[in-house]
Coordinates of C-alpha atoms in Angstrom, one line a residue:
Chain A
X1 CA 7.2 25.2 9.6
X2 CA 4.0 25.0 7.5
X3 CA 3.3 21.3 6.9
X4 CA 0.5 20.1 4.6
X5 CA -0.6 16.6 4.4
X6 CA -2.7 15.3 1.5
X7 CA -5.3 12.7 2.6
X8 CA -8.0 10.7 0.9
X9 CA -11.2 9.0 2.2
X10 CA -11.5 5.5 0.5
X11 CA -13.8 2.6 0.8
X12 CA -12.6 0.4 3.7
X13 CA -9.9 -1.7 2.1
X14 CA -10.9 -4.7 4.1
X15 CA -14.0 -4.9 2.1
X16 CA -13.5 -5.7 -1.6
X17 CA -13.7 -2.7 -4.0
X18 CA -16.1 -2.6 -6.7
X19 CA -16.7 -0.4 -9.7
X20 CA -20.1 0.7 -10.4
X21 CA -20.9 -1.2 -13.8
X22 CA -23.0 1.6 -15.1
X23 CA -21.0 4.6 -14.1
X24 CA -17.5 2.9 -14.2
X25 CA -16.6 4.7 -11.1
X26 CA -15.7 3.5 -7.7
X27 CA -18.9 2.4 -5.9
X28 CA -19.0 4.2 -2.6
X29 CA -22.6 3.6 -1.5
X30 CA -23.1 1.1 1.2
X31 CA -19.4 0.7 1.8
X32 CA -17.8 2.0 5.0
X33 CA -15.4 4.8 4.2
X34 CA -12.2 5.3 6.1
X35 CA -9.1 7.5 6.1
X36 CA -6.8 5.8 3.7
X37 CA -4.5 3.8 6.1
X38 CA -1.6 4.7 4.0
X39 CA -2.2 8.4 4.7
X40 CA -1.8 7.9 8.5
X41 CA 2.0 7.6 8.0
X42 CA 2.1 11.0 6.3
X43 CA -0.1 12.5 9.2
X44 CA 2.3 11.0 11.7
X45 CA 5.4 12.3 9.9
X46 CA 4.0 15.7 9.7
X47 CA 3.0 15.8 13.4
X48 CA 6.4 14.5 14.5
X49 CA 8.2 17.2 12.4
X50 CA 5.9 19.9 13.7
X51 CA 6.4 18.8 17.3
X52 CA 10.2 18.7 16.9
X53 CA 10.7 21.9 14.9
X54 CA 7.7 24.0 15.5
X55 CA 4.9 24.9 13.2
X56 CA 1.6 23.2 12.3
X57 CA 0.1 20.6 10.2
X58 CA -2.9 21.2 7.9
X59 CA -4.6 18.5 5.9
X60 CA -6.0 18.9 2.4
X61 CA -8.4 16.5 0.8
X62 CA -10.6 16.2 -2.3
X63 CA -13.6 14.0 -2.3
X64 CA -17.4 13.8 -1.5
X65 CA -19.0 15.4 1.4
X66 CA -18.4 12.6 3.8
X67 CA -14.7 12.9 3.3
X68 CA -14.9 15.4 6.4
X69 CA -14.8 12.2 8.6
X70 CA -11.3 11.4 7.2
X71 CA -10.3 14.9 7.8
X72 CA -11.6 14.9 11.3
X73 CA -9.5 11.7 12.1
X74 CA -6.5 13.6 11.0
X75 CA -7.5 16.5 13.2
X76 CA -8.0 14.2 16.0
X77 CA -4.5 12.7 15.5
X78 CA -3.3 16.3 15.9
X79 CA -3.5 18.3 12.7
X80 CA -4.4 21.9 13.3
X81 CA -6.9 22.5 10.5
X82 CA -8.4 20.9 7.2
X83 CA -9.5 21.9 3.8
X84 CA -11.9 19.7 1.8
X85 CA -12.5 20.5 -1.9
X86 CA -15.9 19.1 -2.6
X87 CA -17.6 19.8 -6.1
X88 CA -20.0 17.7 -8.1
X89 CA -17.9 18.4 -11.2
X90 CA -15.0 16.3 -9.5
X91 CA -16.8 13.0 -9.6
X92 CA -14.6 10.6 -11.3
X93 CA -11.7 13.1 -11.5
X94 CA -8.4 11.7 -12.9
X95 CA -5.0 12.0 -11.5
X96 CA -4.1 15.2 -13.3
X97 CA -7.3 17.0 -12.1
X98 CA -6.7 15.7 -8.6
X99 CA -3.3 17.1 -8.5
X100 CA -4.5 20.4 -9.9
X101 CA -7.1 20.7 -7.2
X102 CA -4.7 19.7 -4.3
X103 CA -2.0 21.8 -5.5
X104 CA -4.4 24.9 -5.7
X105 CA -5.7 24.1 -2.2
X106 CA -2.2 23.8 -0.9
X107 CA -1.1 27.1 -2.5
X108 CA -3.9 29.1 -0.8
X109 CA -1.5 29.3 2.3
X110 CA 2.2 29.3 2.8
X111 CA 3.7 25.9 2.8
X112 CA 7.3 24.5 3.5
X113 CA 6.6 20.7 3.1
X114 CA 3.8 18.8 1.5
X115 CA 3.5 15.2 2.7
X116 CA 1.6 12.4 0.8
X117 CA 1.5 8.6 0.7
X118 CA 3.1 7.0 -2.2
X119 CA -0.3 6.0 -3.8
X120 CA -3.9 5.7 -2.6
X121 CA -4.9 2.3 -1.4
X122 CA -8.1 2.3 -3.7
X123 CA -6.9 3.9 -7.0
X124 CA -3.2 3.0 -7.0
X125 CA -2.4 5.5 -9.8
X126 CA 0.7 6.5 -7.9
X127 CA 1.5 9.6 -9.8
X128 CA -0.3 12.4 -7.9
X129 CA 2.5 13.2 -5.5
X130 CA 4.9 13.9 -8.4
X131 CA 2.2 15.8 -10.4
X132 CA 1.5 18.1 -7.3
X133 CA 5.2 18.7 -7.1
X134 CA 5.3 19.8 -10.7
X135 CA 2.5 22.1 -10.3
X136 CA 4.0 23.6 -7.2
X137 CA 7.4 23.9 -8.8
X138 CA 9.2 22.1 -6.1
X139 CA 11.3 18.8 -5.8
X140 CA 9.5 15.6 -5.1
X141 CA 11.4 13.3 -2.6
X142 CA 9.5 10.1 -3.1
X143 CA 9.2 6.7 -1.5
X144 CA 10.6 7.7 1.8
X145 CA 11.2 4.7 4.1
X146 CA 12.7 6.9 6.8
X147 CA 13.4 10.5 7.3
X148 CA 15.4 13.0 9.4
X149 CA 15.3 16.8 9.5
X150 CA 18.0 19.1 11.0
X151 CA 16.0 22.2 10.7
X152 CA 16.9 23.0 7.1
X153 CA 17.7 19.8 5.2
X154 CA 15.5 16.6 4.9
X155 CA 17.6 13.4 4.8
X156 CA 15.5 10.5 3.4
X157 CA 16.0 6.9 2.9
X158 CA 14.2 6.3 -0.4
X159 CA 13.3 2.8 -1.3
X160 CA 13.3 1.7 -4.9
X161 CA 13.2 -1.6 -6.8
X162 CA 17.0 -1.6 -6.7
X163 CA 17.8 -0.8 -3.1
X164 CA 17.9 2.2 -1.0
X165 CA 19.1 5.7 -1.9
X166 CA 19.9 8.4 0.6
X167 CA 18.4 11.8 -0.6
X168 CA 19.0 15.2 0.8
X169 CA 16.6 17.9 0.0
X170 CA 15.9 21.5 1.1
X171 CA 12.4 23.0 1.5
X172 CA 10.0 23.6 0.1
X173 CA 9.4 20.0 -1.4
X174 CA 6.8 17.2 -1.7
X175 CA 7.6 14.2 0.3
X176 CA 5.8 10.8 -0.2
X177 CA 6.2 8.4 2.5
X178 CA 5.8 4.6 2.4
X179 CA 3.9 2.6 5.1
X180 CA 6.5 1.6 7.6
X181 CA 8.2 5.0 7.8
X182 CA 6.9 5.4 11.3
X183 CA 4.2 4.1 13.7
X184 CA 1.1 6.4 13.4
X185 CA -0.4 7.4 16.7
X186 CA -4.0 6.7 17.6
X187 CA -6.2 9.7 18.2
X188 CA -6.6 10.3 21.9
X189 CA -10.1 10.9 23.3
X190 CA -9.0 14.5 24.1
X191 CA -7.9 14.8 20.4
X192 CA -11.2 13.5 19.2
X193 CA -13.0 16.1 21.4
X194 CA -10.8 18.9 20.2
X195 CA -11.1 17.9 16.5
X196 CA -14.8 19.0 16.5
X197 CA -13.9 22.6 17.1
X198 CA -10.8 22.7 14.7
X199 CA -11.3 24.8 11.5
X200 CA -12.4 22.8 8.4
X201 CA -12.9 24.7 5.3
X202 CA -15.1 23.4 2.5
X203 CA -14.2 24.7 -1.0
X204 CA -15.7 24.4 -4.4
X205 CA -13.7 24.4 -7.6
X206 CA -14.7 28.0 -8.2
X207 CA -13.2 29.0 -4.9
X208 CA -9.9 27.8 -6.2
X209 CA -10.3 29.6 -9.5
X210 CA -10.4 26.2 -11.3
X211 CA -12.9 24.6 -13.6
X212 CA -13.4 21.0 -14.5
X213 CA -11.0 20.1 -17.3
X214 CA -11.8 17.9 -20.4
X215 CA -12.0 14.2 -19.9
X216 CA -8.9 12.4 -21.0
X217 CA -10.0 8.9 -20.6
X218 CA -13.1 6.8 -20.6
X219 CA -13.6 3.3 -18.9
X220 CA -15.3 1.3 -21.6
X221 CA -15.5 -2.1 -20.0
X222 CA -15.1 -3.7 -16.5
X223 CA -15.2 -7.5 -16.3
X224 CA -14.1 -10.0 -13.6
X225 CA -10.6 -11.1 -14.0
X226 CA -10.2 -14.8 -15.0
X227 CA -10.1 -16.8 -11.6
X228 CA -7.4 -19.2 -10.8
X229 CA -8.9 -22.6 -9.9
X230 CA -8.4 -23.4 -6.4
X231 CA -6.5 -26.7 -6.0
X232 CA -6.6 -29.2 -3.1
X233 CA -6.2 -28.1 0.5
X234 CA -5.0 -30.5 3.1
X235 CA -4.6 -30.2 6.9
X236 CA -1.0 -30.8 7.9
X237 CA -1.1 -34.3 9.4
X238 CA 2.6 -34.6 8.9
X239 CA 2.2 -35.2 5.2
X240 CA 2.4 -31.6 4.0
X241 CA 6.1 -31.7 3.3
X242 CA 5.8 -34.8 1.1
X243 CA 2.9 -33.3 -0.8
X244 CA 5.0 -30.2 -1.6
X245 CA 7.9 -32.5 -2.7
X246 CA 5.4 -34.3 -5.2
X247 CA 4.3 -30.8 -6.5
X248 CA 8.0 -29.8 -7.0
X249 CA 8.6 -33.1 -8.8
X250 CA 5.6 -32.5 -11.1
X251 CA 6.8 -29.0 -11.7
X252 CA 10.3 -30.5 -12.6
X253 CA 11.9 -28.3 -9.9
X254 CA 13.7 -31.4 -8.3
Chain B
X1 CA -4.0 6.2 -35.9
X2 CA -0.7 6.5 -34.2
X3 CA 2.2 8.2 -35.8
X4 CA 4.8 8.1 -33.1
X5 CA 5.0 5.8 -30.1
X6 CA 7.8 6.4 -27.5
X7 CA 9.2 4.3 -24.6
X8 CA 10.7 5.8 -21.5
X9 CA 13.8 3.5 -21.2
X10 CA 14.7 3.6 -17.7
X11 CA 18.4 3.3 -16.5
X12 CA 19.3 2.0 -13.1
X13 CA 22.8 3.2 -12.1
X14 CA 23.9 2.9 -15.7
X15 CA 22.1 -0.3 -16.5
X16 CA 19.1 -0.5 -18.8
X17 CA 16.0 -1.7 -16.9
X18 CA 14.3 -4.9 -18.3
X19 CA 11.1 -2.8 -18.7
X20 CA 12.6 -0.8 -21.5
X21 CA 12.8 -3.9 -23.8
X22 CA 9.5 -5.2 -22.7
X23 CA 7.8 -1.9 -23.5
X24 CA 9.6 -1.5 -26.8
X25 CA 8.5 -5.0 -27.9
X26 CA 5.0 -3.9 -27.2
X27 CA 5.3 -0.5 -28.7
X28 CA 6.4 -1.9 -32.2
X29 CA 3.3 -4.0 -32.3
X30 CA 0.9 -1.0 -32.2
X31 CA 1.1 -0.1 -35.8
X32 CA 2.8 3.3 -35.3
X33 CA 4.9 4.8 -38.2
X34 CA 7.8 5.3 -35.7
X35 CA 8.9 3.9 -32.5
X36 CA 11.4 5.8 -30.4
X37 CA 13.0 5.5 -27.0
X38 CA 14.1 8.2 -24.6
X39 CA 17.2 7.1 -22.5
X40 CA 18.6 9.6 -20.0
X41 CA 21.7 9.3 -17.9
X42 CA 25.1 7.7 -17.8
X43 CA 25.0 4.4 -19.7
X44 CA 22.4 5.7 -22.3
X45 CA 24.8 5.5 -25.2
X46 CA 25.7 1.9 -24.4
X47 CA 22.0 1.0 -24.0
X48 CA 21.1 2.4 -27.5
X49 CA 22.1 -0.7 -29.4
X50 CA 20.0 -3.1 -27.2
X51 CA 17.0 -0.5 -27.6
X52 CA 17.6 -0.5 -31.4
X53 CA 17.5 -4.3 -31.5
X54 CA 14.2 -4.2 -29.7
X55 CA 12.5 -1.9 -32.1
X56 CA 13.5 1.6 -31.4
X57 CA 14.3 3.3 -34.6
X58 CA 15.5 6.5 -32.8
X59 CA 17.0 6.7 -29.4
X60 CA 17.2 10.1 -27.8
X61 CA 19.9 10.0 -25.3
X62 CA 21.8 12.2 -22.8
X63 CA 24.7 10.9 -20.8
X64 CA 24.8 14.0 -18.4
X65 CA 26.0 12.7 -15.1
X66 CA 23.6 14.9 -13.3
X67 CA 20.8 12.5 -14.2
X68 CA 22.4 9.9 -11.9
X69 CA 23.1 12.4 -9.0
X70 CA 19.6 13.9 -9.0
X71 CA 16.2 12.4 -8.4
X72 CA 14.9 11.4 -11.8
X73 CA 11.6 13.2 -11.7
X74 CA 12.5 16.9 -12.4
X75 CA 15.5 16.6 -14.9
X76 CA 14.1 13.8 -16.9
X77 CA 10.6 15.2 -17.1
X78 CA 12.1 18.6 -18.3
X79 CA 14.3 17.0 -20.8
X80 CA 11.5 14.7 -22.0
X81 CA 8.9 17.6 -22.3
X82 CA 11.3 19.6 -24.6
X83 CA 11.6 16.5 -26.9
X84 CA 7.8 16.1 -26.8
X85 CA 7.3 19.8 -27.8
X86 CA 9.7 19.2 -30.7
X87 CA 8.5 15.9 -32.1
X88 CA 4.9 15.4 -30.7
X89 CA 4.6 11.7 -30.1
X90 CA 1.1 10.4 -29.7
X91 CA 1.7 7.9 -26.9
X92 CA 4.5 7.3 -24.3
X93 CA 4.8 4.0 -22.5
X94 CA 6.5 4.2 -19.1
X95 CA 7.4 1.5 -16.6
X96 CA 5.4 1.6 -13.4
X97 CA 8.6 1.7 -11.4
X98 CA 9.6 4.4 -8.7
X99 CA 11.5 6.3 -11.4
X100 CA 8.9 5.8 -14.1
X101 CA 6.2 7.3 -11.7
X102 CA 8.5 10.2 -10.8
X103 CA 8.8 11.2 -14.5
X104 CA 5.4 10.3 -15.8
X105 CA 3.7 12.1 -12.9
X106 CA 5.6 15.4 -13.7
X107 CA 4.9 15.0 -17.5
X108 CA 1.2 14.7 -17.3
X109 CA 1.0 17.6 -14.9
X110 CA 3.1 19.8 -17.0
X111 CA 1.4 19.0 -20.3
X112 CA -2.1 18.4 -18.9
X113 CA -2.5 15.1 -20.7
X114 CA -4.3 11.9 -19.6
X115 CA -2.5 9.2 -17.7
X116 CA -3.5 5.5 -17.2
X117 CA -1.5 3.6 -14.7
X118 CA -1.0 0.0 -13.7
X119 CA -1.5 -1.2 -17.3
X120 CA -1.2 -4.8 -18.2
X121 CA -1.7 -4.5 -21.9
X122 CA -2.4 -2.0 -24.6
X123 CA -4.2 -2.1 -28.0
X124 CA -4.3 0.4 -30.8
X125 CA -7.3 0.2 -33.2
X126 CA -10.1 2.7 -33.6
X127 CA -9.1 3.8 -30.1
X128 CA -6.1 3.3 -27.9
X129 CA -7.1 1.2 -25.0
X130 CA -5.2 0.2 -22.0
X131 CA -6.2 -3.0 -19.9
X132 CA -5.5 -2.8 -16.2
X133 CA -6.5 -4.7 -13.2
X134 CA -8.0 -3.1 -10.1
X135 CA -9.0 -4.3 -6.6
X136 CA -6.1 -6.8 -6.3
X137 CA -6.6 -8.1 -9.9
X138 CA -10.2 -9.2 -9.2
X139 CA -11.5 -7.0 -12.0
X140 CA -10.2 -6.0 -15.4
X141 CA -10.8 -2.6 -16.7
X142 CA -10.4 -1.4 -20.2
X143 CA -9.8 2.3 -20.5
X144 CA -9.6 4.3 -23.7
X145 CA -7.6 7.5 -24.1
X146 CA -9.4 10.6 -25.1
X147 CA -8.3 14.3 -25.6
X148 CA -5.0 15.8 -25.8
X149 CA -1.8 13.9 -26.8
X150 CA 0.6 12.7 -25.9
X151 CA -1.2 10.0 -24.0
X152 CA 0.7 8.5 -21.1
X153 CA 0.5 4.9 -19.9
X154 CA 2.4 3.2 -17.2
X155 CA 2.7 -0.7 -17.0
X156 CA 3.3 -3.3 -14.3
X157 CA 6.6 -5.1 -14.7
X158 CA 6.6 -8.2 -16.9
X159 CA 3.4 -7.1 -18.7
X160 CA 5.2 -8.0 -22.0
X161 CA 7.8 -10.4 -22.9
X162 CA 10.8 -8.8 -24.5
X163 CA 11.8 -10.1 -27.9
X164 CA 14.5 -8.7 -30.3
X165 CA 13.5 -7.3 -33.6
X166 CA 15.5 -7.1 -36.9
X167 CA 19.1 -6.1 -36.2
X168 CA 18.7 -2.7 -37.5
X169 CA 20.8 0.0 -35.6
X170 CA 18.9 2.8 -34.1
X171 CA 19.5 6.4 -35.0
X172 CA 21.1 7.9 -31.8
X173 CA 20.2 11.5 -31.2
X174 CA 22.1 13.2 -28.3
X175 CA 19.9 15.7 -26.7
X176 CA 20.6 18.5 -24.2
X177 CA 19.9 17.7 -20.7
X178 CA 17.4 20.2 -19.0
X179 CA 19.1 20.4 -15.6
X180 CA 17.6 23.4 -13.9
X181 CA 19.2 24.8 -10.8
X182 CA 16.1 24.1 -8.8
X183 CA 16.4 20.3 -9.5
X184 CA 19.6 20.4 -7.7
X185 CA 17.7 21.1 -4.4
X186 CA 17.3 17.3 -4.0
X187 CA 20.3 15.1 -4.5
X188 CA 21.1 11.4 -4.1
X189 CA 24.1 11.4 -1.7
X190 CA 24.3 7.5 -1.2
X191 CA 23.1 4.3 -2.5
X192 CA 22.9 0.8 -1.1
X193 CA 21.7 -2.3 -2.5
X194 CA 19.5 -4.0 0.2
X195 CA 21.8 -6.7 1.5
X196 CA 19.3 -9.5 1.1
X197 CA 18.2 -8.4 -2.4
X198 CA 19.3 -11.5 -4.3
X199 CA 19.3 -10.3 -7.9
X200 CA 17.0 -13.0 -8.9
X201 CA 13.7 -12.5 -7.3
X202 CA 12.0 -11.6 -10.5
X203 CA 13.8 -14.2 -12.5
X204 CA 14.1 -17.1 -10.1
X205 CA 12.2 -20.3 -11.2
X206 CA 11.2 -20.8 -7.6
X207 CA 10.1 -18.2 -5.0
X208 CA 9.7 -18.9 -1.4
X209 CA 7.8 -16.1 0.3
X210 CA 7.1 -15.3 3.9
X211 CA 4.5 -13.4 5.8
X212 CA 3.3 -12.6 9.3
X213 CA 2.3 -16.3 9.8
X214 CA 6.0 -17.0 10.3
X215 CA 5.6 -15.3 13.6
X216 CA 9.3 -14.3 14.0
X217 CA 11.7 -12.6 11.6
X218 CA 14.3 -15.2 12.5
X219 CA 12.2 -17.8 10.7
X220 CA 13.0 -16.3 7.4
X221 CA 16.3 -18.2 7.8
X222 CA 14.3 -21.3 7.0
X223 CA 13.0 -19.8 3.9
X224 CA 16.5 -18.9 2.7
X225 CA 17.6 -22.5 3.3
X226 CA 14.7 -23.8 1.3
X227 CA 15.3 -21.3 -1.4
X228 CA 19.0 -22.4 -1.6
X229 CA 18.0 -26.1 -1.9
X230 CA 15.6 -25.2 -4.8
X231 CA 17.8 -22.6 -6.4
X232 CA 15.2 -20.0 -5.9
X233 CA 14.8 -16.7 -4.3
X234 CA 13.1 -15.4 -1.2
X235 CA 10.1 -13.0 -1.3
X236 CA 7.9 -11.4 1.2
X237 CA 4.5 -9.9 2.0
X238 CA 4.0 -6.2 2.5
X239 CA 3.2 -6.8 6.2
X240 CA 6.5 -8.1 7.1
X241 CA 8.4 -5.5 5.0
X242 CA 6.4 -2.7 6.8
X243 CA 7.3 -4.4 10.1
X244 CA 10.9 -4.2 9.2
X245 CA 11.6 -7.9 9.2
X246 CA 13.1 -7.9 5.7
X247 CA 14.0 -5.3 3.1
X248 CA 11.6 -3.8 0.6
X249 CA 13.6 -5.4 -2.3
X250 CA 11.8 -8.7 -1.3
X251 CA 8.4 -7.3 -1.3
X252 CA 6.0 -9.0 -3.8
X253 CA 2.6 -7.4 -4.6
X254 CA 0.9 -4.3 -5.8
X255 CA 3.6 -1.9 -4.3
X256 CA 6.4 -4.4 -4.7
X257 CA 7.7 -6.8 -7.3
X258 CA 5.6 -8.9 -9.8
X259 CA 6.8 -12.4 -10.0
X260 CA 5.9 -15.3 -12.3
X261 CA 7.9 -18.3 -11.3
X262 CA 7.4 -21.9 -12.0
X263 CA 6.6 -22.6 -8.3
X264 CA 5.6 -20.0 -5.7
X265 CA 5.6 -21.1 -2.1
X266 CA 3.6 -18.7 0.2
X267 CA 4.5 -19.4 3.8
X268 CA 2.3 -17.9 6.4
X269 CA 0.9 -15.3 3.9
X270 CA -2.8 -14.8 4.1
X271 CA -3.3 -13.7 0.6
X272 CA -4.4 -10.1 0.8
X273 CA -5.2 -8.6 -2.6
X274 CA -2.1 -6.3 -2.2
X275 CA 0.1 -9.5 -2.3
X276 CA -1.8 -11.8 -4.7
X277 CA -1.6 -9.2 -7.5
X278 CA 2.1 -9.6 -7.6
X279 CA 2.2 -13.5 -7.7
X280 CA -1.0 -14.9 -9.2
X281 CA 0.7 -15.3 -12.6
X282 CA 2.9 -18.0 -11.0
X283 CA 2.7 -21.3 -12.8
X284 CA 2.3 -23.4 -9.6
X285 CA 1.3 -22.0 -6.2
X286 CA 1.8 -23.7 -2.8
X287 CA 0.3 -22.1 0.2
X288 CA 0.9 -23.0 3.9
X289 CA -1.2 -21.2 6.4
X290 CA -2.8 -21.9 9.7
X291 CA -6.1 -20.4 8.8
X292 CA -8.1 -22.7 6.7
X293 CA -10.2 -19.6 5.5
X294 CA -7.1 -17.7 4.4
X295 CA -7.7 -16.3 0.9
X296 CA -4.4 -17.5 -0.4
X297 CA -6.0 -21.1 -0.5
X298 CA -8.5 -19.9 -3.2
X299 CA -5.6 -19.6 -5.7
X300 CA -3.3 -22.3 -4.5
X301 CA -2.8 -25.4 -6.5
X302 CA -1.7 -27.1 -3.3
X303 CA -2.7 -25.7 0.2
X304 CA -1.4 -27.1 3.5
X305 CA -3.3 -25.9 6.6
X306 CA -0.7 -25.9 9.3
X307 CA 2.2 -24.0 10.9
X308 CA 4.4 -22.8 8.0
X309 CA 7.7 -23.0 10.1
X310 CA 7.1 -26.8 10.9
X311 CA 6.2 -27.7 7.3
X312 CA 9.2 -25.8 5.9
X313 CA 11.5 -27.4 8.4
X314 CA 10.3 -30.9 7.4
X315 CA 10.4 -29.9 3.7
X316 CA 14.1 -28.9 4.1
X317 CA 14.7 -32.4 5.8
X318 CA 13.0 -34.1 2.9
X319 CA 15.1 -32.3 0.4
X320 CA 18.3 -33.5 2.3
X321 CA 19.0 -30.3 4.2
X322 CA 19.3 -29.7 7.9
X323 CA 16.8 -27.1 9.0
X324 CA 17.9 -24.4 11.5
X325 CA 16.0 -24.2 14.8
X326 CA 12.6 -22.6 14.4
X327 CA 12.1 -19.3 16.4
X328 CA 9.0 -18.3 17.9
X329 CA 8.0 -14.8 19.1
X330 CA 7.5 -16.0 22.7
X331 CA 10.5 -18.4 22.8
X332 CA 12.4 -15.9 24.8
X333 CA 10.0 -15.9 27.7

């Protein structure tokens, strides 16, 4: 089985993100970059399927040069090889461009299953998995909370606002997985050593036969959101419950 | 500027989603010549009246049962794409729900048109601009559409307040369903409402939410007791949903529900941006957390630094209830 996992390197989500006020793009300088924690679930899902049913996992990413670090982490977890599409023309790429690039990189080799997170933890656009599926001409089984595979059919518990749906799908398809679908493994020391010698291709847009598309949107202003005023904070000396009762009375809840 | 604005009116198992009426209310304020809704699946015909009352002059419907049996992305996007090719709307508003994302993601890839997600507001003047918040709602970004239409925007739930318009019936146009054989490769074979998904989390006047600071999933029982006493609903942080303590239906935040209750009580929730984006619009916020540095205190009207389980137990007693025994992760040892 040929499994592709799409990954993204993002600014460390534990540090608050910032937009460059001049360029209106994500500020990446001086911020630690990490493999999007949401992508680790997709990598784990791919590795588990490959271990149980044979085949290999390759990771595909788009981003600046240093995104190789994120791919190396996926390789250290156990993926067989990686592809990074890096091109100056892709700075500030929108969701559709991202999907086009990833779909083209995926299509270079045979694929049975493409696994993604449900959204990136920095941009949160949340439509790239579906856009990739459209471009590849395959179903998108989205928001998987758990998954099973019997060798030909994927059975997925899909979590939505209204409950859980059980979805069955054949291959090939795109599968987006939520955090919590599994427990991602840590890279072993051996995995980290091996990752250094695993194949990692760097491609430019022209290698994929693509060129940068027209710009469909422009950020015109970025301003801080109005802050809520912090109220009073008390240590719980036994009076916490009464203070909450008083607030509930003021709010006319009781 | 805008000739036609459309709303993707989502159906959930035959019932019109609240987002459809919110988006239509906004759509009719954008100064377009026509406002239309697209509503696909069993229940669409029944929904047309309500869509008309909220400003849709035309409702494109199909009641083909396949829309309810298949994942929405493929069939809805193909049907919508055919309608777009015929009528050429300028702008389509989608809910940022699972189904909305599945359809919008395919439409923008299919047509190569721009998409702006996580919208909170939209204005149409010289340009059409969507306001969205990024980085846990710490910054507000205004993004203008450029280039090829239709422009596609997705909005967070409750961005707009639904209000009916004049009681003019919509023109209902039944359209052919584009159900391709390849869409049948993925089918919905079962559905379950999450057991604890009280219908009211998004409507409840009081929300009692729990996070990791409760230490043990069994302590959610105390939150249910408190919510019952206050006629409220129970919510949760992503951390405890991911840990499997409670179902996803309870999740409040960026990737969960947006709530704006009169009172929000955050119990053992640190206040990660992922969470606060879904509740910072609450009228009153109470936070209980052991860590005095927890970011949740920065937006709480009332903060109590202490053990959430103990404070909630005492609060239940104060309100005339009998709290169940608190559990702790190490109580078994």
